[in-house]
Amino acid sequence: MIVLEKDEKLLILNWLRNLLARELSDEQLQTLQAVEFSQFFAFLVEIGFEKQSSALQQELQKIALFQHPRLELAADFTQCFLLEGKVSALPYASAYLDEQSLKQNLAKMDHYLERFQLQINRQTNEPSDHLVVYLEVLIKLIEQNNATEAKAFIQQQQLLTWLPQFAKKTEKTNIRTHFYPILVRLLISVLQNKCT
């Protein structure tokens, strides 16, 4: 099994965080579809994510066939993550954890936010149990070479306690592309296999 260097972990996690944080811009979509970006997909294959890399590239080819590709992805982002919990896969731990687990989870997140002096994005007003906030904390742990703590954060504490349920829900949403479900599954694979 290929072990990733710290900068490689950070590269993938930052990339996934940025794609899952908000609707893609025209520039982000053009970058993903550019020939030059095939090097990144080749890197994913090289480190063991051939299936996910291939699925993402195929999905991007399908998306390019739409008359308004970015708008289709924006609609999927809304449908997948922003509607109410019965029809969307809300990217919040509170949508998947029971009350006791959530209370413990949020107490730990408050500790991490204070420790790393991270502030919740006031522009989007995301609560501390949003997936992107969790990824920001994980990135900080990896930057500081806290491998044991990062592993616990992923496996026992913060992420894998609810992400598999979230991933299943993304696959059941009423979307036209599979771009976001593929990204979420890739994130889980990265967390399980490359960040612990």
Short mmCIF file of C-alpha atoms in Angstrom, two decimals:
data_model
loop_
_atom_site.label_atom_id
_atom_site.label_comp_id
_atom_site.label_asym_id
_atom_site.label_seq_id
_atom_site.Cartn_x
_atom_site.Cartn_y
_atom_site.Cartn_z
CA MET A 1 0.00 0.00 0.00
CA ILE A 2 1.32 3.44 -0.94
CA VAL A 3 1.76 5.77 2.03
CA LEU A 4 1.18 9.41 1.23
CA GLU A 5 3.52 12.19 2.22
CA LYS A 6 2.05 14.98 4.32
CA ASP A 7 1.90 17.40 1.38
CA GLU A 8 0.08 14.80 -0.74
CA LYS A 9 -2.54 14.26 1.98
CA LEU A 10 -2.99 18.00 2.27
CA LEU A 11 -3.30 18.38 -1.50
CA ILE A 12 -6.11 15.82 -1.74
CA LEU A 13 -7.96 16.99 1.38
CA ASN A 14 -7.81 20.65 0.35
CA TRP A 15 -9.02 19.74 -3.14
CA LEU A 16 -11.96 17.72 -1.78
CA ARG A 17 -12.79 20.38 0.81
CA ASN A 18 -12.91 23.07 -1.87
CA LEU A 19 -15.14 21.01 -4.17
CA LEU A 20 -17.56 20.15 -1.35
CA ALA A 21 -17.66 23.60 0.26
CA ARG A 22 -19.89 25.36 -2.25
CA GLU A 23 -21.17 25.24 -5.81
CA LEU A 24 -18.37 25.03 -8.36
CA SER A 25 -17.46 28.21 -10.16
CA ASP A 26 -17.01 28.29 -13.94
CA GLU A 27 -13.27 28.45 -13.35
CA GLN A 28 -13.24 25.38 -11.08
CA LEU A 29 -15.25 23.35 -13.57
CA GLN A 30 -13.02 24.44 -16.48
CA THR A 31 -9.94 23.47 -14.46
CA LEU A 32 -11.37 20.01 -13.74
CA GLN A 33 -12.14 19.51 -17.42
CA ALA A 34 -8.80 20.84 -18.69
CA VAL A 35 -6.32 18.41 -20.20
CA GLU A 36 -3.69 19.56 -17.68
CA PHE A 37 -5.82 18.31 -14.81
CA SER A 38 -5.42 14.75 -16.09
CA GLN A 39 -2.12 14.70 -14.17
CA PHE A 40 -4.05 14.94 -10.92
CA PHE A 41 -6.35 12.11 -11.99
CA ALA A 42 -3.24 10.08 -12.89
CA PHE A 43 -1.93 10.80 -9.38
CA LEU A 44 -5.18 9.44 -7.89
CA VAL A 45 -4.72 6.26 -9.96
CA GLU A 46 -1.10 5.98 -8.86
CA ILE A 47 -2.05 6.05 -5.17
CA GLY A 48 -4.77 3.44 -5.50
CA PHE A 49 -7.94 5.29 -6.50
CA GLU A 50 -8.23 4.14 -10.11
CA LYS A 51 -11.95 3.37 -9.85
CA GLN A 52 -12.82 6.76 -8.33
CA SER A 53 -10.54 8.66 -10.71
CA SER A 54 -12.10 6.95 -13.72
CA ALA A 55 -15.63 7.54 -12.41
CA LEU A 56 -14.93 11.25 -11.85
CA GLN A 57 -13.45 11.67 -15.33
CA GLN A 58 -16.40 9.90 -16.94
CA GLU A 59 -18.81 12.06 -14.98
CA LEU A 60 -17.00 15.23 -16.06
CA GLN A 61 -17.28 14.10 -19.69
CA LYS A 62 -21.03 13.59 -19.25
CA ILE A 63 -21.40 16.97 -17.56
CA ALA A 64 -19.63 18.65 -20.49
CA LEU A 65 -22.46 17.48 -22.76
CA PHE A 66 -25.07 19.56 -20.93
CA GLN A 67 -25.99 22.89 -22.46
CA HIS A 68 -25.14 24.64 -19.16
CA PRO A 69 -22.77 22.29 -17.30
CA ARG A 70 -22.04 24.54 -14.33
CA LEU A 71 -25.73 25.23 -13.76
CA GLU A 72 -26.48 21.51 -13.81
CA LEU A 73 -23.80 20.95 -11.16
CA ALA A 74 -25.11 23.89 -9.14
CA ALA A 75 -28.59 22.35 -9.22
CA ASP A 76 -27.13 19.02 -8.11
CA PHE A 77 -25.21 20.71 -5.28
CA THR A 78 -28.44 22.30 -4.06
CA GLN A 79 -30.42 19.09 -4.41
CA CYS A 80 -27.71 17.02 -2.78
CA PHE A 81 -26.73 19.24 0.16
CA LEU A 82 -28.98 22.26 0.70
CA LEU A 83 -32.59 21.16 0.83
CA GLU A 84 -34.32 19.74 3.89
CA GLY A 85 -33.14 16.44 5.34
CA LYS A 86 -35.80 14.19 3.80
CA VAL A 87 -34.63 14.90 0.26
CA SER A 88 -31.03 16.05 0.72
CA ALA A 89 -27.88 14.57 2.21
CA LEU A 90 -27.23 17.32 4.72
CA PRO A 91 -23.44 17.73 5.27
CA TYR A 92 -23.83 18.06 9.05
CA ALA A 93 -22.95 15.53 11.75
CA SER A 94 -26.17 16.52 13.55
CA ALA A 95 -28.21 14.94 10.73
CA TYR A 96 -26.72 11.49 11.42
CA LEU A 97 -25.63 11.17 15.06
CA ASP A 98 -27.86 10.47 18.04
CA GLU A 99 -28.15 13.16 20.70
CA GLN A 100 -25.47 11.78 23.05
CA SER A 101 -22.93 11.12 20.27
CA LEU A 102 -23.60 14.52 18.77
CA LYS A 103 -23.10 16.26 22.11
CA GLN A 104 -19.69 14.59 22.52
CA ASN A 105 -18.79 15.25 18.91
CA LEU A 106 -19.64 18.96 19.09
CA ALA A 107 -17.78 19.39 22.40
CA LYS A 108 -14.65 18.00 20.74
CA MET A 109 -15.18 20.22 17.71
CA ASP A 110 -15.47 23.29 19.94
CA HIS A 111 -12.16 22.30 21.54
CA TYR A 112 -10.48 21.93 18.13
CA LEU A 113 -11.89 25.21 16.83
CA GLU A 114 -10.55 27.02 19.88
CA ARG A 115 -7.21 25.21 19.76
CA PHE A 116 -6.61 26.03 16.10
CA GLN A 117 -8.23 29.47 16.39
CA LEU A 118 -10.60 28.62 13.58
CA GLN A 119 -13.65 30.77 13.16
CA ILE A 120 -16.85 29.64 11.56
CA ASN A 121 -17.32 31.28 8.18
CA ARG A 122 -19.59 34.23 8.99
CA GLN A 123 -20.33 34.74 5.30
CA THR A 124 -22.02 31.36 4.91
CA ASN A 125 -22.83 31.07 8.63
CA GLU A 126 -22.04 27.34 8.68
CA PRO A 127 -22.35 25.63 12.05
CA SER A 128 -19.38 23.79 13.54
CA ASP A 129 -20.76 20.36 12.57
CA HIS A 130 -20.51 21.06 8.81
CA LEU A 131 -18.30 18.63 6.87
CA VAL A 132 -16.05 21.41 5.59
CA VAL A 133 -15.29 22.55 9.17
CA TYR A 134 -14.32 18.98 10.07
CA LEU A 135 -12.00 18.82 7.06
CA GLU A 136 -10.42 22.12 8.06
CA VAL A 137 -9.62 20.71 11.51
CA LEU A 138 -8.22 17.51 10.00
CA ILE A 139 -6.02 19.56 7.67
CA LYS A 140 -4.68 21.45 10.70
CA LEU A 141 -3.90 18.18 12.51
CA ILE A 142 -2.01 16.87 9.48
CA GLU A 143 -0.15 20.16 9.03
CA GLN A 144 1.05 19.85 12.61
CA ASN A 145 2.15 16.21 12.12
CA ASN A 146 -0.35 14.91 14.71
CA ALA A 147 -0.75 11.50 13.03
CA THR A 148 -2.17 9.69 16.07
CA GLU A 149 -4.63 12.46 16.78
CA ALA A 150 -5.60 12.72 13.10
CA LYS A 151 -6.26 8.97 13.03
CA ALA A 152 -8.49 9.18 16.12
CA PHE A 153 -10.25 12.24 14.67
CA ILE A 154 -11.04 10.29 11.51
CA GLN A 155 -11.86 6.86 12.89
CA GLN A 156 -13.25 7.05 16.40
CA GLN A 157 -14.22 10.63 17.02
CA GLN A 158 -15.37 12.98 14.35
CA LEU A 159 -15.60 11.78 10.76
CA LEU A 160 -16.22 8.10 10.13
CA THR A 161 -18.87 8.02 12.85
CA TRP A 162 -21.30 9.69 10.40
CA LEU A 163 -19.74 10.04 6.93
CA PRO A 164 -20.79 6.57 5.66
CA GLN A 165 -24.46 7.44 6.35
CA PHE A 166 -23.95 10.78 4.63
CA ALA A 167 -22.43 9.05 1.58
CA LYS A 168 -25.39 6.65 1.29
CA LYS A 169 -27.79 9.57 1.46
CA THR A 170 -25.97 11.45 -1.35
CA GLU A 171 -26.58 8.46 -3.62
CA LYS A 172 -30.33 8.59 -2.95
CA THR A 173 -30.83 12.26 -3.77
CA ASN A 174 -32.65 13.37 -6.92
CA ILE A 175 -29.65 14.54 -8.96
CA ARG A 176 -28.79 14.46 -12.67
CA THR A 177 -25.09 13.70 -12.27
CA HIS A 178 -23.15 11.50 -9.87
CA PHE A 179 -20.34 14.01 -9.38
CA TYR A 180 -21.00 14.72 -5.70
CA PRO A 181 -21.69 11.13 -4.59
CA ILE A 182 -18.42 10.09 -6.28
CA LEU A 183 -16.54 12.88 -4.49
CA VAL A 184 -17.97 11.88 -1.12
CA ARG A 185 -17.07 8.21 -1.66
CA LEU A 186 -13.56 9.29 -2.69
CA LEU A 187 -13.28 11.35 0.48
CA ILE A 188 -14.21 8.36 2.62
CA SER A 189 -11.72 6.13 0.80
CA VAL A 190 -8.98 8.72 1.27
CA LEU A 191 -9.79 9.02 4.97
CA GLN A 192 -9.88 5.26 5.50
CA ASN A 193 -6.83 4.35 3.45
CA LYS A 194 -4.48 7.30 3.17
CA CYS A 195 -4.87 9.53 6.21
CA THR A 196 -4.61 7.02 9.06
#
